[in-house]
JSON list of C-alpha atoms in Angstrom, two decimals:
[
{"chain": "A", "resi": 1, "resn": "GLU", "atom": "CA", "xyz": [64.48, 41.81, 130.17]},
{"chain": "A", "resi": 2, "resn": "PRO", "atom": "CA", "xyz": [64.25, 45.41, 128.91]},
{"chain": "A", "resi": 3, "resn": "GLU", "atom": "CA", "xyz": [63.67, 45.81, 125.21]},
{"chain": "A", "resi": 4, "resn": "VAL", "atom": "CA", "xyz": [63.25, 48.43, 122.53]},
{"chain": "A", "resi": 5, "resn": "THR", "atom": "CA", "xyz": [59.64, 48.80, 121.42]},
{"chain": "A", "resi": 6, "resn": "GLN", "atom": "CA", "xyz": [58.31, 50.32, 118.21]},
{"chain": "A", "resi": 7, "resn": "THR", "atom": "CA", "xyz": [54.89, 51.47, 117.04]},
{"chain": "A", "resi": 8, "resn": "PRO", "atom": "CA", "xyz": [53.10, 50.90, 114.80]},
{"chain": "A", "resi": 9, "resn": "SER", "atom": "CA", "xyz": [54.20, 47.46, 113.65]},
{"chain": "A", "resi": 10, "resn": "HIS", "atom": "CA", "xyz": [52.79, 48.20, 110.18]},
{"chain": "A", "resi": 11, "resn": "GLN", "atom": "CA", "xyz": [51.99, 51.46, 108.44]},
{"chain": "A", "resi": 12, "resn": "VAL", "atom": "CA", "xyz": [50.47, 51.99, 105.01]},
{"chain": "A", "resi": 13, "resn": "THR", "atom": "CA", "xyz": [50.51, 55.49, 103.58]},
{"chain": "A", "resi": 14, "resn": "GLN", "atom": "CA", "xyz": [49.99, 57.32, 100.33]},
{"chain": "A", "resi": 15, "resn": "MET", "atom": "CA", "xyz": [52.94, 58.82, 98.48]},
{"chain": "A", "resi": 16, "resn": "GLY", "atom": "CA", "xyz": [53.51, 62.40, 99.58]},
{"chain": "A", "resi": 17, "resn": "GLN", "atom": "CA", "xyz": [52.04, 61.91, 103.05]},
{"chain": "A", "resi": 18, "resn": "GLU", "atom": "CA", "xyz": [53.97, 62.44, 106.26]},
{"chain": "A", "resi": 19, "resn": "VAL", "atom": "CA", "xyz": [54.59, 59.52, 108.60]},
{"chain": "A", "resi": 20, "resn": "ILE", "atom": "CA", "xyz": [55.95, 59.37, 112.11]},
{"chain": "A", "resi": 21, "resn": "LEU", "atom": "CA", "xyz": [57.49, 56.17, 113.38]},
{"chain": "A", "resi": 22, "resn": "ARG", "atom": "CA", "xyz": [57.78, 55.82, 117.13]},
{"chain": "A", "resi": 23, "resn": "CYS", "atom": "CA", "xyz": [60.27, 54.03, 119.32]},
{"chain": "A", "resi": 24, "resn": "VAL", "atom": "CA", "xyz": [60.75, 53.63, 123.05]},
{"chain": "A", "resi": 25, "resn": "PRO", "atom": "CA", "xyz": [64.43, 52.86, 123.67]},
{"chain": "A", "resi": 26, "resn": "ILE", "atom": "CA", "xyz": [65.68, 50.94, 126.69]},
{"chain": "A", "resi": 27, "resn": "SER", "atom": "CA", "xyz": [65.33, 53.28, 129.66]},
{"chain": "A", "resi": 28, "resn": "ASN", "atom": "CA", "xyz": [68.96, 53.76, 130.74]},
{"chain": "A", "resi": 29, "resn": "HIS", "atom": "CA", "xyz": [70.30, 54.00, 127.18]},
{"chain": "A", "resi": 30, "resn": "LEU", "atom": "CA", "xyz": [71.68, 57.31, 125.96]},
{"chain": "A", "resi": 31, "resn": "TYR", "atom": "CA", "xyz": [72.28, 56.70, 122.25]},
{"chain": "A", "resi": 32, "resn": "PHE", "atom": "CA", "xyz": [69.53, 56.08, 119.74]},
{"chain": "A", "resi": 33, "resn": "TYR", "atom": "CA", "xyz": [69.58, 54.95, 116.14]},
{"chain": "A", "resi": 34, "resn": "TRP", "atom": "CA", "xyz": [67.39, 54.39, 113.13]},
{"chain": "A", "resi": 35, "resn": "TYR", "atom": "CA", "xyz": [68.16, 51.81, 110.47]},
{"chain": "A", "resi": 36, "resn": "ARG", "atom": "CA", "xyz": [66.10, 50.65, 107.55]},
{"chain": "A", "resi": 37, "resn": "GLN", "atom": "CA", "xyz": [65.94, 47.47, 105.49]},
{"chain": "A", "resi": 38, "resn": "ILE", "atom": "CA", "xyz": [64.42, 47.53, 102.04]},
{"chain": "A", "resi": 39, "resn": "LEU", "atom": "CA", "xyz": [63.03, 44.11, 101.14]},
{"chain": "A", "resi": 40, "resn": "GLY", "atom": "CA", "xyz": [65.82, 41.80, 100.01]},
{"chain": "A", "resi": 41, "resn": "GLN", "atom": "CA", "xyz": [68.56, 44.29, 100.83]},
{"chain": "A", "resi": 42, "resn": "LYS", "atom": "CA", "xyz": [70.95, 45.02, 103.69]},
{"chain": "A", "resi": 43, "resn": "VAL", "atom": "CA", "xyz": [70.08, 46.73, 106.93]},
{"chain": "A", "resi": 44, "resn": "GLU", "atom": "CA", "xyz": [71.27, 50.32, 106.39]},
{"chain": "A", "resi": 45, "resn": "PHE", "atom": "CA", "xyz": [72.20, 52.96, 108.95]},
{"chain": "A", "resi": 46, "resn": "LEU", "atom": "CA", "xyz": [70.18, 56.17, 108.82]},
{"chain": "A", "resi": 47, "resn": "VAL", "atom": "CA", "xyz": [71.03, 58.26, 111.86]},
{"chain": "A", "resi": 48, "resn": "SER", "atom": "CA", "xyz": [72.33, 58.27, 115.41]},
{"chain": "A", "resi": 49, "resn": "PHE", "atom": "CA", "xyz": [71.16, 60.65, 118.13]},
{"chain": "A", "resi": 50, "resn": "TYR", "atom": "CA", "xyz": [72.63, 61.65, 121.45]},
{"chain": "A", "resi": 51, "resn": "ASN", "atom": "CA", "xyz": [71.92, 64.42, 123.92]},
{"chain": "A", "resi": 52, "resn": "ASN", "atom": "CA", "xyz": [69.10, 65.79, 121.76]},
{"chain": "A", "resi": 53, "resn": "GLU", "atom": "CA", "xyz": [71.28, 66.13, 118.70]},
{"chain": "A", "resi": 54, "resn": "ILE", "atom": "CA", "xyz": [72.07, 64.11, 115.61]},
{"chain": "A", "resi": 55, "resn": "SER", "atom": "CA", "xyz": [75.57, 62.72, 116.14]},
{"chain": "A", "resi": 56, "resn": "GLU", "atom": "CA", "xyz": [75.90, 61.05, 112.77]},
{"chain": "A", "resi": 57, "resn": "LYS", "atom": "CA", "xyz": [73.79, 60.54, 109.66]},
{"chain": "A", "resi": 58, "resn": "SER", "atom": "CA", "xyz": [74.12, 58.65, 106.41]},
{"chain": "A", "resi": 59, "resn": "GLU", "atom": "CA", "xyz": [73.68, 59.83, 102.85]},
{"chain": "A", "resi": 60, "resn": "ILE", "atom": "CA", "xyz": [70.17, 58.35, 102.91]},
{"chain": "A", "resi": 61, "resn": "PHE", "atom": "CA", "xyz": [69.09, 60.67, 105.72]},
{"chain": "A", "resi": 62, "resn": "ASP", "atom": "CA", "xyz": [68.24, 63.72, 103.64]},
{"chain": "A", "resi": 63, "resn": "ASP", "atom": "CA", "xyz": [66.01, 66.71, 104.32]},
{"chain": "A", "resi": 64, "resn": "GLN", "atom": "CA", "xyz": [62.80, 64.69, 104.17]},
{"chain": "A", "resi": 65, "resn": "PHE", "atom": "CA", "xyz": [63.85, 62.83, 107.33]},
{"chain": "A", "resi": 66, "resn": "SER", "atom": "CA", "xyz": [63.98, 64.18, 110.85]},
{"chain": "A", "resi": 67, "resn": "VAL", "atom": "CA", "xyz": [64.35, 62.71, 114.32]},
{"chain": "A", "resi": 68, "resn": "GLU", "atom": "CA", "xyz": [63.17, 63.91, 117.66]},
{"chain": "A", "resi": 69, "resn": "ARG", "atom": "CA", "xyz": [63.07, 62.92, 121.29]},
{"chain": "A", "resi": 70, "resn": "PRO", "atom": "CA", "xyz": [59.83, 64.69, 122.23]},
{"chain": "A", "resi": 71, "resn": "ASP", "atom": "CA", "xyz": [59.86, 63.51, 125.84]},
{"chain": "A", "resi": 72, "resn": "GLY", "atom": "CA", "xyz": [61.93, 61.39, 128.19]},
{"chain": "A", "resi": 73, "resn": "SER", "atom": "CA", "xyz": [60.93, 58.08, 126.67]},
{"chain": "A", "resi": 74, "resn": "ASN", "atom": "CA", "xyz": [60.02, 58.35, 122.98]},
{"chain": "A", "resi": 75, "resn": "PHE", "atom": "CA", "xyz": [62.30, 58.66, 119.96]},
{"chain": "A", "resi": 76, "resn": "THR", "atom": "CA", "xyz": [60.65, 59.38, 116.63]},
{"chain": "A", "resi": 77, "resn": "LEU", "atom": "CA", "xyz": [61.54, 59.29, 112.95]},
{"chain": "A", "resi": 78, "resn": "LYS", "atom": "CA", "xyz": [59.50, 61.57, 110.70]},
{"chain": "A", "resi": 79, "resn": "ILE", "atom": "CA", "xyz": [59.41, 61.22, 106.95]},
{"chain": "A", "resi": 80, "resn": "ARG", "atom": "CA", "xyz": [57.96, 64.45, 105.60]},
{"chain": "A", "resi": 81, "resn": "SER", "atom": "CA", "xyz": [56.79, 63.54, 102.13]},
{"chain": "A", "resi": 82, "resn": "THR", "atom": "CA", "xyz": [56.97, 59.81, 101.56]},
{"chain": "A", "resi": 83, "resn": "LYS", "atom": "CA", "xyz": [58.14, 58.30, 98.29]},
{"chain": "A", "resi": 84, "resn": "LEU", "atom": "CA", "xyz": [57.56, 54.82, 96.94]},
{"chain": "A", "resi": 85, "resn": "GLU", "atom": "CA", "xyz": [61.20, 53.98, 97.61]},
{"chain": "A", "resi": 86, "resn": "ASP", "atom": "CA", "xyz": [60.75, 54.72, 101.32]},
{"chain": "A", "resi": 87, "resn": "SER", "atom": "CA", "xyz": [58.89, 51.42, 101.61]},
{"chain": "A", "resi": 88, "resn": "ALA", "atom": "CA", "xyz": [61.01, 49.38, 103.99]},
{"chain": "A", "resi": 89, "resn": "MET", "atom": "CA", "xyz": [61.30, 47.95, 107.47]},
{"chain": "A", "resi": 90, "resn": "TYR", "atom": "CA", "xyz": [62.50, 50.64, 109.87]},
{"chain": "A", "resi": 91, "resn": "PHE", "atom": "CA", "xyz": [64.38, 49.55, 112.96]},
{"chain": "A", "resi": 92, "resn": "CYS", "atom": "CA", "xyz": [65.07, 51.64, 116.02]},
{"chain": "A", "resi": 93, "resn": "ALA", "atom": "CA", "xyz": [68.04, 50.72, 118.20]},
{"chain": "A", "resi": 94, "resn": "SER", "atom": "CA", "xyz": [69.59, 52.02, 121.39]},
{"chain": "A", "resi": 95, "resn": "SER", "atom": "CA", "xyz": [72.81, 51.62, 123.34]},
{"chain": "A", "resi": 96, "resn": "VAL", "atom": "CA", "xyz": [74.23, 52.70, 126.67]},
{"chain": "A", "resi": 97, "resn": "LEU", "atom": "CA", "xyz": [77.44, 54.05, 125.16]},
{"chain": "A", "resi": 98, "resn": "ALA", "atom": "CA", "xyz": [78.71, 54.66, 121.63]},
{"chain": "A", "resi": 99, "resn": "GLY", "atom": "CA", "xyz": [81.87, 54.83, 119.61]},
{"chain": "A", "resi": 100, "resn": "GLY", "atom": "CA", "xyz": [83.42, 51.67, 120.99]},
{"chain": "A", "resi": 101, "resn": "PRO", "atom": "CA", "xyz": [82.48, 48.06, 121.66]},
{"chain": "A", "resi": 102, "resn": "GLU", "atom": "CA", "xyz": [78.95, 48.85, 122.80]},
{"chain": "A", "resi": 103, "resn": "THR", "atom": "CA", "xyz": [75.97, 46.70, 121.92]},
{"chain": "A", "resi": 104, "resn": "GLN", "atom": "CA", "xyz": [73.11, 48.19, 119.95]},
{"chain": "A", "resi": 105, "resn": "TYR", "atom": "CA", "xyz": [69.76, 46.66, 120.86]},
{"chain": "A", "resi": 106, "resn": "PHE", "atom": "CA", "xyz": [67.18, 46.61, 118.11]},
{"chain": "A", "resi": 107, "resn": "GLY", "atom": "CA", "xyz": [63.43, 46.90, 118.22]},
{"chain": "A", "resi": 108, "resn": "PRO", "atom": "CA", "xyz": [61.07, 44.64, 116.22]},
{"chain": "A", "resi": 109, "resn": "GLY", "atom": "CA", "xyz": [60.67, 47.18, 113.43]},
{"chain": "A", "resi": 110, "resn": "THR", "atom": "CA", "xyz": [57.90, 49.08, 111.68]},
{"chain": "A", "resi": 111, "resn": "ARG", "atom": "CA", "xyz": [57.02, 47.89, 108.20]},
{"chain": "A", "resi": 112, "resn": "LEU", "atom": "CA", "xyz": [56.23, 50.95, 106.09]},
{"chain": "A", "resi": 113, "resn": "LEU", "atom": "CA", "xyz": [54.45, 50.58, 102.78]},
{"chain": "A", "resi": 114, "resn": "VAL", "atom": "CA", "xyz": [54.11, 53.65, 100.56]},
{"chain": "A", "resi": 115, "resn": "LEU", "atom": "CA", "xyz": [51.47, 53.37, 97.83]},
{"chain": "B", "resi": 1, "resn": "GLN", "atom": "CA", "xyz": [84.04, 46.77, 96.18]},
{"chain": "B", "resi": 2, "resn": "LYS", "atom": "CA", "xyz": [81.17, 46.55, 98.68]},
{"chain": "B", "resi": 3, "resn": "GLU", "atom": "CA", "xyz": [82.01, 47.42, 102.27]},
{"chain": "B", "resi": 4, "resn": "VAL", "atom": "CA", "xyz": [80.63, 44.18, 103.75]},
{"chain": "B", "resi": 5, "resn": "GLU", "atom": "CA", "xyz": [79.90, 41.14, 101.65]},
{"chain": "B", "resi": 6, "resn": "GLN", "atom": "CA", "xyz": [77.90, 38.17, 102.81]},
{"chain": "B", "resi": 7, "resn": "ASP", "atom": "CA", "xyz": [76.75, 35.57, 100.33]},
{"chain": "B", "resi": 8, "resn": "PRO", "atom": "CA", "xyz": [72.99, 35.71, 100.92]},
{"chain": "B", "resi": 9, "resn": "GLY", "atom": "CA", "xyz": [72.24, 32.22, 99.64]},
{"chain": "B", "resi": 10, "resn": "PRO", "atom": "CA", "xyz": [69.85, 30.25, 101.88]},
{"chain": "B", "resi": 11, "resn": "LEU", "atom": "CA", "xyz": [71.35, 27.33, 103.75]},
{"chain": "B", "resi": 12, "resn": "SER", "atom": "CA", "xyz": [69.46, 24.14, 104.66]},
{"chain": "B", "resi": 13, "resn": "VAL", "atom": "CA", "xyz": [71.12, 21.67, 107.01]},
{"chain": "B", "resi": 14, "resn": "PRO", "atom": "CA", "xyz": [69.95, 18.59, 108.93]},
{"chain": "B", "resi": 15, "resn": "GLU", "atom": "CA", "xyz": [69.62, 18.86, 112.68]},
{"chain": "B", "resi": 16, "resn": "GLY", "atom": "CA", "xyz": [72.95, 18.26, 114.40]},
{"chain": "B", "resi": 17, "resn": "ALA", "atom": "CA", "xyz": [75.06, 19.51, 111.49]},
{"chain": "B", "resi": 18, "resn": "ILE", "atom": "CA", "xyz": [77.62, 22.29, 111.72]},
{"chain": "B", "resi": 19, "resn": "VAL", "atom": "CA", "xyz": [76.56, 25.57, 110.14]},
{"chain": "B", "resi": 20, "resn": "SER", "atom": "CA", "xyz": [79.31, 27.73, 108.72]},
{"chain": "B", "resi": 21, "resn": "LEU", "atom": "CA", "xyz": [78.68, 31.36, 107.74]},
{"chain": "B", "resi": 22, "resn": "ASN", "atom": "CA", "xyz": [81.12, 34.03, 106.67]},
{"chain": "B", "resi": 23, "resn": "CYS", "atom": "CA", "xyz": [81.55, 37.63, 105.63]},
{"chain": "B", "resi": 24, "resn": "THR", "atom": "CA", "xyz": [84.32, 39.57, 104.00]},
{"chain": "B", "resi": 25, "resn": "TYR", "atom": "CA", "xyz": [84.93, 43.27, 104.28]},
{"chain": "B", "resi": 26, "resn": "SER", "atom": "CA", "xyz": [86.99, 45.90, 102.55]},
{"chain": "B", "resi": 27, "resn": "ASN", "atom": "CA", "xyz": [87.38, 48.62, 105.18]},
{"chain": "B", "resi": 28, "resn": "SER", "atom": "CA", "xyz": [90.43, 47.89, 107.34]},
{"chain": "B", "resi": 29, "resn": "ALA", "atom": "CA", "xyz": [89.20, 50.51, 109.84]},
{"chain": "B", "resi": 30, "resn": "PHE", "atom": "CA", "xyz": [86.53, 48.12, 111.11]},
{"chain": "B", "resi": 31, "resn": "GLN", "atom": "CA", "xyz": [87.45, 47.13, 114.64]},
{"chain": "B", "resi": 32, "resn": "TYR", "atom": "CA", "xyz": [84.31, 45.54, 116.08]},
{"chain": "B", "resi": 33, "resn": "PHE", "atom": "CA", "xyz": [82.60, 42.53, 114.57]},
{"chain": "B", "resi": 34, "resn": "MET", "atom": "CA", "xyz": [79.18, 41.19, 115.39]},
{"chain": "B", "resi": 35, "resn": "TRP", "atom": "CA", "xyz": [76.80, 38.46, 114.40]},
{"chain": "B", "resi": 36, "resn": "TYR", "atom": "CA", "xyz": [73.10, 39.20, 114.75]},
{"chain": "B", "resi": 37, "resn": "ARG", "atom": "CA", "xyz": [70.30, 36.67, 114.51]},
{"chain": "B", "resi": 38, "resn": "GLN", "atom": "CA", "xyz": [66.96, 37.74, 113.10]},
{"chain": "B", "resi": 39, "resn": "TYR", "atom": "CA", "xyz": [63.84, 35.64, 113.40]},
{"chain": "B", "resi": 40, "resn": "SER", "atom": "CA", "xyz": [60.97, 36.25, 111.03]},
{"chain": "B", "resi": 41, "resn": "ARG", "atom": "CA", "xyz": [59.12, 39.52, 111.77]},
{"chain": "B", "resi": 42, "resn": "LYS", "atom": "CA", "xyz": [61.58, 40.44, 114.55]},
{"chain": "B", "resi": 43, "resn": "GLY", "atom": "CA", "xyz": [64.47, 42.85, 114.87]},
{"chain": "B", "resi": 44, "resn": "PRO", "atom": "CA", "xyz": [68.12, 41.75, 114.80]},
{"chain": "B", "resi": 45, "resn": "GLU", "atom": "CA", "xyz": [69.30, 40.26, 118.09]},
{"chain": "B", "resi": 46, "resn": "LEU", "atom": "CA", "xyz": [72.99, 40.29, 119.02]},
{"chain": "B", "resi": 47, "resn": "LEU", "atom": "CA", "xyz": [74.46, 36.80, 119.07]},
{"chain": "B", "resi": 48, "resn": "MET", "atom": "CA", "xyz": [78.23, 37.24, 119.20]},
{"chain": "B", "resi": 49, "resn": "TYR", "atom": "CA", "xyz": [80.63, 40.18, 119.51]},
{"chain": "B", "resi": 50, "resn": "THR", "atom": "CA", "xyz": [84.38, 40.14, 118.92]},
{"chain": "B", "resi": 51, "resn": "TYR", "atom": "CA", "xyz": [87.00, 42.82, 118.48]},
{"chain": "B", "resi": 52, "resn": "SER", "atom": "CA", "xyz": [90.23, 40.99, 117.99]},
{"chain": "B", "resi": 53, "resn": "SER", "atom": "CA", "xyz": [91.51, 38.40, 115.58]},
{"chain": "B", "resi": 54, "resn": "GLY", "atom": "CA", "xyz": [91.01, 34.85, 116.76]},
{"chain": "B", "resi": 55, "resn": "ASN", "atom": "CA", "xyz": [88.15, 32.73, 118.02]},
{"chain": "B", "resi": 56, "resn": "LYS", "atom": "CA", "xyz": [85.45, 33.41, 120.57]},
{"chain": "B", "resi": 57, "resn": "GLU", "atom": "CA", "xyz": [83.17, 30.66, 121.82]},
{"chain": "B", "resi": 58, "resn": "ASP", "atom": "CA", "xyz": [79.80, 30.89, 123.46]},
{"chain": "B", "resi": 59, "resn": "GLY", "atom": "CA", "xyz": [78.10, 27.55, 123.91]},
{"chain": "B", "resi": 60, "resn": "ARG", "atom": "CA", "xyz": [77.42, 26.06, 120.49]},
{"chain": "B", "resi": 61, "resn": "PHE", "atom": "CA", "xyz": [78.50, 29.26, 118.72]},
{"chain": "B", "resi": 62, "resn": "THR", "atom": "CA", "xyz": [82.03, 30.21, 117.64]},
{"chain": "B", "resi": 63, "resn": "ALA", "atom": "CA", "xyz": [82.91, 33.53, 116.05]},
{"chain": "B", "resi": 64, "resn": "GLN", "atom": "CA", "xyz": [86.18, 33.82, 114.19]},
{"chain": "B", "resi": 65, "resn": "VAL", "atom": "CA", "xyz": [87.90, 36.98, 112.98]},
{"chain": "B", "resi": 66, "resn": "ASP", "atom": "CA", "xyz": [90.87, 37.19, 110.65]},
{"chain": "B", "resi": 67, "resn": "LYS", "atom": "CA", "xyz": [91.73, 40.86, 110.28]},
{"chain": "B", "resi": 68, "resn": "SER", "atom": "CA", "xyz": [94.66, 40.20, 107.97]},
{"chain": "B", "resi": 69, "resn": "SER", "atom": "CA", "xyz": [92.32, 38.54, 105.46]},
{"chain": "B", "resi": 70, "resn": "LYS", "atom": "CA", "xyz": [89.34, 40.80, 106.32]},
{"chain": "B", "resi": 71, "resn": "TYR", "atom": "CA", "xyz": [87.23, 37.73, 106.91]},
{"chain": "B", "resi": 72, "resn": "ILE", "atom": "CA", "xyz": [84.87, 36.77, 109.71]},
{"chain": "B", "resi": 73, "resn": "SER", "atom": "CA", "xyz": [83.02, 33.52, 110.33]},
{"chain": "B", "resi": 74, "resn": "LEU", "atom": "CA", "xyz": [80.31, 32.11, 112.54]},
{"chain": "B", "resi": 75, "resn": "PHE", "atom": "CA", "xyz": [80.05, 28.41, 113.30]},
{"chain": "B", "resi": 76, "resn": "ILE", "atom": "CA", "xyz": [77.03, 26.78, 114.89]},
{"chain": "B", "resi": 77, "resn": "ARG", "atom": "CA", "xyz": [77.69, 23.30, 116.27]},
{"chain": "B", "resi": 78, "resn": "ASP", "atom": "CA", "xyz": [75.00, 20.69, 116.83]},
{"chain": "B", "resi": 79, "resn": "SER", "atom": "CA", "xyz": [72.46, 22.86, 115.02]},
{"chain": "B", "resi": 80, "resn": "GLN", "atom": "CA", "xyz": [68.87, 22.80, 116.27]},
{"chain": "B", "resi": 81, "resn": "PRO", "atom": "CA", "xyz": [65.60, 23.64, 114.50]},
{"chain": "B", "resi": 82, "resn": "SER", "atom": "CA", "xyz": [65.38, 26.68, 116.82]},
{"chain": "B", "resi": 83, "resn": "ASP", "atom": "CA", "xyz": [68.54, 28.00, 115.13]},
{"chain": "B", "resi": 84, "resn": "SER", "atom": "CA", "xyz": [66.51, 28.51, 111.95]},
{"chain": "B", "resi": 85, "resn": "ALA", "atom": "CA", "xyz": [66.77, 32.26, 111.34]},
{"chain": "B", "resi": 86, "resn": "THR", "atom": "CA", "xyz": [68.59, 34.84, 109.26]},
{"chain": "B", "resi": 87, "resn": "TYR", "atom": "CA", "xyz": [72.14, 35.54, 110.42]},
{"chain": "B", "resi": 88, "resn": "LEU", "atom": "CA", "xyz": [73.59, 38.98, 109.74]},
{"chain": "B", "resi": 89, "resn": "CYS", "atom": "CA", "xyz": [77.20, 39.97, 110.11]},
{"chain": "B", "resi": 90, "resn": "ALA", "atom": "CA", "xyz": [77.81, 43.56, 111.17]},
{"chain": "B", "resi": 91, "resn": "MET", "atom": "CA", "xyz": [80.87, 45.64, 111.90]},
{"chain": "B", "resi": 92, "resn": "LYS", "atom": "CA", "xyz": [81.86, 49.12, 112.96]},
{"chain": "B", "resi": 93, "resn": "ARG", "atom": "CA", "xyz": [84.83, 51.41, 113.27]},
{"chain": "B", "resi": 94, "resn": "ASP", "atom": "CA", "xyz": [86.17, 52.68, 116.57]},
{"chain": "B", "resi": 95, "resn": "GLY", "atom": "CA", "xyz": [84.78, 56.11, 117.42]},
{"chain": "B", "resi": 96, "resn": "ASN", "atom": "CA", "xyz": [81.91, 55.64, 115.01]},
{"chain": "B", "resi": 97, "resn": "ASN", "atom": "CA", "xyz": [78.27, 54.75, 115.64]},
{"chain": "B", "resi": 98, "resn": "ARG", "atom": "CA", "xyz": [77.06, 53.17, 112.46]},
{"chain": "B", "resi": 99, "resn": "LEU", "atom": "CA", "xyz": [76.88, 49.44, 112.00]},
{"chain": "B", "resi": 100, "resn": "ALA", "atom": "CA", "xyz": [77.61, 48.16, 108.50]},
{"chain": "B", "resi": 101, "resn": "PHE", "atom": "CA", "xyz": [75.67, 44.99, 107.82]},
{"chain": "B", "resi": 102, "resn": "GLY", "atom": "CA", "xyz": [76.01, 42.10, 105.43]},
{"chain": "B", "resi": 103, "resn": "LYS", "atom": "CA", "xyz": [72.98, 40.97, 103.49]},
{"chain": "B", "resi": 104, "resn": "GLY", "atom": "CA", "xyz": [72.25, 38.03, 105.79]},
{"chain": "B", "resi": 105, "resn": "ASN", "atom": "CA", "xyz": [72.05, 34.26, 105.40]},
{"chain": "B", "resi": 106, "resn": "GLN", "atom": "CA", "xyz": [68.78, 32.46, 105.90]},
{"chain": "B", "resi": 107, "resn": "VAL", "atom": "CA", "xyz": [69.50, 29.21, 107.72]},
{"chain": "B", "resi": 108, "resn": "VAL", "atom": "CA", "xyz": [66.98, 26.39, 107.95]},
{"chain": "B", "resi": 109, "resn": "VAL", "atom": "CA", "xyz": [67.72, 23.46, 110.26]},
{"chain": "B", "resi": 110, "resn": "ILE", "atom": "CA", "xyz": [65.64, 20.46, 109.27]},
{"chain": "B", "resi": 111, "resn": "PRO", "atom": "CA", "xyz": [64.56, 18.12, 112.10]}
]
């Protein structure tokens, strides 16, 4: 069964460093998402992406974040200058369609720790 | 008032018991309601999906939506140790991409 994959599974970085989290969505999916989950808190929406553009973003997704689809298979989340509070599990998701009763399929996550 | 509320208290039940989970929400624009299951160190996996008031059954799982009360439930019958996981409710508006999640309930089914 096709699945969303994410690399790395764990990332430790120093505050102020840039990190890039990578995702390979399911191959025929057109919509891509990033969510994050701070330990003990809810899964929170960050951004959705379609046709090489951000289609929606949350208040969390500020100028230090960016997303990119650098080729036909990868979808990346870049955090430019990491802060301690960016420590969280980051989930990538993808769906065939959007805006209606579509299913978003989640990857296993990347655990980011900022020291 | 929080958009989606799910009492995050852990739940321990004996094997074979019925597990009952619920969420309330404040945004009447939510049209689609989901339950995700999350095993330790894994991403959320869709379990049930409903978009109208009433019940939907899938094997041992029943999802219930009451839009008038802004209340959704998940029931697991004949619970098994393999059902031990965190269960997250999620919902979204029509025409919108973002899922709004509850905090999740950790369920432990004791053999």
